[in-house]
mmCIF file of C-alpha atoms in Angstrom:
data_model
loop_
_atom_site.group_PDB
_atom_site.id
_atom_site.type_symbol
_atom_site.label_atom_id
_atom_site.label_comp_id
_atom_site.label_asym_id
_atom_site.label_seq_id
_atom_site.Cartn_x
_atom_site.Cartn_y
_atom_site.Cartn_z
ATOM 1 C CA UNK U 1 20.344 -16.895 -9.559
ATOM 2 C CA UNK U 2 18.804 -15.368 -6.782
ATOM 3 C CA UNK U 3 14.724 -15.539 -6.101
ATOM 4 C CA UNK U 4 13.115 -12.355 -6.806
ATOM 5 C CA UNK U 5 11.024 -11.727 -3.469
ATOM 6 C CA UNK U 6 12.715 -8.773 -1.875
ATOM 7 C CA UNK U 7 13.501 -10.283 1.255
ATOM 8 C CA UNK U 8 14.456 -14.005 -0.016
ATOM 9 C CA UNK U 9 18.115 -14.915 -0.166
ATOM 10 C CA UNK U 10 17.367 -18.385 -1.876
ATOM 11 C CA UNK U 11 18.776 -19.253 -5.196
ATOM 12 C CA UNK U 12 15.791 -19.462 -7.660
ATOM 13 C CA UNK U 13 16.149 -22.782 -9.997
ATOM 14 C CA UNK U 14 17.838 -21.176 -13.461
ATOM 15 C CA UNK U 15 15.746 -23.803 -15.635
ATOM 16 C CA UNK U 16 12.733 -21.631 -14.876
ATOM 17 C CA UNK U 17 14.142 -18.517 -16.718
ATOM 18 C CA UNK U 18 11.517 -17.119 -18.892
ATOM 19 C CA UNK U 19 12.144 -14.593 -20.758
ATOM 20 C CA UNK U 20 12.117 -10.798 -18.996
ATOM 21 C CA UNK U 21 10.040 -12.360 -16.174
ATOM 22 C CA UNK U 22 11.291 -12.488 -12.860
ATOM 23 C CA UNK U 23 11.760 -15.657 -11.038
ATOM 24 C CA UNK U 24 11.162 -17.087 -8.096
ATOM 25 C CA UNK U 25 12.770 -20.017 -5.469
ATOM 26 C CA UNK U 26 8.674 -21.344 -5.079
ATOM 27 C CA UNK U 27 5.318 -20.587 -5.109
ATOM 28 C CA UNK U 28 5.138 -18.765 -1.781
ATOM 29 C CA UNK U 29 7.550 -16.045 -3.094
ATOM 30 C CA UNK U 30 6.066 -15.231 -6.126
ATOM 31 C CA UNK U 31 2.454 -15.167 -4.191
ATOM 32 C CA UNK U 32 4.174 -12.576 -1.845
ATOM 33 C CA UNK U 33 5.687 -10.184 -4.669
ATOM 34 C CA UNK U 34 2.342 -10.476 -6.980
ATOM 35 C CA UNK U 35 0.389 -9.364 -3.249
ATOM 36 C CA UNK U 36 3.238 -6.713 -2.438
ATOM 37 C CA UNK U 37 3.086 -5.407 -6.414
ATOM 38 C CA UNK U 38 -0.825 -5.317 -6.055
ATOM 39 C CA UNK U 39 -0.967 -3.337 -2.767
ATOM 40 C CA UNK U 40 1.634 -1.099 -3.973
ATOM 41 C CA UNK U 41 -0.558 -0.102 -7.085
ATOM 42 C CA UNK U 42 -3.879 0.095 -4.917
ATOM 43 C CA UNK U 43 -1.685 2.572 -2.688
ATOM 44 C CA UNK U 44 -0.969 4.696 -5.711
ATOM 45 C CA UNK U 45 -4.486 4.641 -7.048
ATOM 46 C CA UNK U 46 -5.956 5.536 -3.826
ATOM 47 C CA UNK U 47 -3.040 8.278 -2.866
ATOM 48 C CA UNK U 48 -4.238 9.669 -6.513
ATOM 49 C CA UNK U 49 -7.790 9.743 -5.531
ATOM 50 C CA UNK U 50 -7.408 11.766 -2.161
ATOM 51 C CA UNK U 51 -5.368 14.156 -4.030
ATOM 52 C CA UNK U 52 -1.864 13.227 -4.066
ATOM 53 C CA UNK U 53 -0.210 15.429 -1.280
ATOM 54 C CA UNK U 54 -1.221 15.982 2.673
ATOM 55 C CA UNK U 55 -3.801 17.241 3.607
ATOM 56 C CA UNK U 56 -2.550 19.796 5.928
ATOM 57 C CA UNK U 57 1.037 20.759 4.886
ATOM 58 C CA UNK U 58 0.998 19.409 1.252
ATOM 59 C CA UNK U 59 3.559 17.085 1.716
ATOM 60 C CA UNK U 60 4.072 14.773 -1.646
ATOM 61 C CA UNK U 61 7.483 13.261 -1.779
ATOM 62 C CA UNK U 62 7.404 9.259 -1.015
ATOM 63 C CA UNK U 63 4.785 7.334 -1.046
ATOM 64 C CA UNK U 64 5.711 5.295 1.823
ATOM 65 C CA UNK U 65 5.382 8.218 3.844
ATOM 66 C CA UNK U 66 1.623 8.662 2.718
ATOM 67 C CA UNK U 67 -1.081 7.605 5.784
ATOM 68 C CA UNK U 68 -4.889 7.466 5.408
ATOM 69 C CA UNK U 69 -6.160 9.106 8.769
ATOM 70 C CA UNK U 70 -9.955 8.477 9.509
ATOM 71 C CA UNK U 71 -11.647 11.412 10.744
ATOM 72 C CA UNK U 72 -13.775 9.135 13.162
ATOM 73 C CA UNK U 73 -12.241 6.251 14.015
ATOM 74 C CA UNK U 74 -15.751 4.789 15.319
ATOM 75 C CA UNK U 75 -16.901 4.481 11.415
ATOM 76 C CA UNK U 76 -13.621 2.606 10.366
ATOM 77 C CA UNK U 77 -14.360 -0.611 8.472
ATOM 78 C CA UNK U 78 -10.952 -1.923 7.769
ATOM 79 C CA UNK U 79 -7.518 -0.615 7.283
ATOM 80 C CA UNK U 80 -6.659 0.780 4.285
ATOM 81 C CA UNK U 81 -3.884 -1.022 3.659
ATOM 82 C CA UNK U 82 -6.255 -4.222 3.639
ATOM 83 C CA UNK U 83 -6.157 -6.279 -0.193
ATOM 84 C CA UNK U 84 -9.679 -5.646 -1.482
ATOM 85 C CA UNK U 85 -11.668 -4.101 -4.350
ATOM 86 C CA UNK U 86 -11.376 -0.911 -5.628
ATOM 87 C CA UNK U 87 -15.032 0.153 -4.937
ATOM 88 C CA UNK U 88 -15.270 -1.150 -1.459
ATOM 89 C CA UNK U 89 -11.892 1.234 -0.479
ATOM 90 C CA UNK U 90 -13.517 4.182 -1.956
ATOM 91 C CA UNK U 91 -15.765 3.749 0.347
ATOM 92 C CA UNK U 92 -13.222 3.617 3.261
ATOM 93 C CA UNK U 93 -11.232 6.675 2.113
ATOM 94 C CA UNK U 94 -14.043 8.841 1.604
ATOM 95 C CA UNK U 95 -13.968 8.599 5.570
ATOM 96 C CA UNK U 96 -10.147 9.684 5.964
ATOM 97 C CA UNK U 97 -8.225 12.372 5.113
ATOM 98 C CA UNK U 98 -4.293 12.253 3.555
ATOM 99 C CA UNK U 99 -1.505 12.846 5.477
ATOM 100 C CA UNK U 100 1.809 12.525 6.119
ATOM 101 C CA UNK U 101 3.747 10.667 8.795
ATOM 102 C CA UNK U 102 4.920 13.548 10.989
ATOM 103 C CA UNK U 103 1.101 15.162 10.372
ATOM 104 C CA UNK U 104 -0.307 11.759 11.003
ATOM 105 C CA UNK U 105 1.523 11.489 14.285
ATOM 106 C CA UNK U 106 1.075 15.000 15.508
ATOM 107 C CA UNK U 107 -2.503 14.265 14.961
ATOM 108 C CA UNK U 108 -2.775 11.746 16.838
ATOM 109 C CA UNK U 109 -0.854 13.192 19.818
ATOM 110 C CA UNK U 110 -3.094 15.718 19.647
ATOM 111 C CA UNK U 111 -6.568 13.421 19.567
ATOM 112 C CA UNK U 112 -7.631 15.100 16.539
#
């Protein structure tokens, strides 16, 4: 059976089958998916709290496609996309805005 880390081809040992649960060739892949699973659901939460679309066109669709732009990049702490608590990133998006990748880009071309 194959591990369960999304970019692992190793065969995961079949003894360790429990259940519904995935498994996992070692430690270090189920480490990474339990990281990836967390920042995926921090990415959701905080999408939710700045509104859930862009800012400027109202784009929605994929999540993936969803940037955190701080309006001044001087007061930046840390990326958003950094593993830590909930309260300290509320603190850190309350200095951005929402916005798309092709809005992101454009406003950065533009130095906004």
């Amino acid at each position: 059976m194959k591990c369960a880390w999304r970019t692992c081809n190793q065969e995961a040992a079949v003894n360790s089958y429990r259940g519904h649960q995935p498994i996992y060739c070692s430690k270090k892949c189920k480490n990474k998916a339990t990281v990836d699973t967390y920042r995926h659901r921090q990415k959701e939460r905080a999408v939710e709290y700045m509104g859930g679309e862009c800012f400027d066109c109202g784009y929605s669709q994929c999540l993936a496609a969803l940037h955190f732009h701080h309006l001044d990049p001087d007061s930046k702490e840390f990326s958003i996309s950094t593993t830590t608590k909930w309260e300290k990133m509320v603190v850190e998006l309350d200095k951005c805005v929402l916005l798309c990748a092709n809005c992101h880009a454009e406003r950065h071309h533009k130095g906004r």
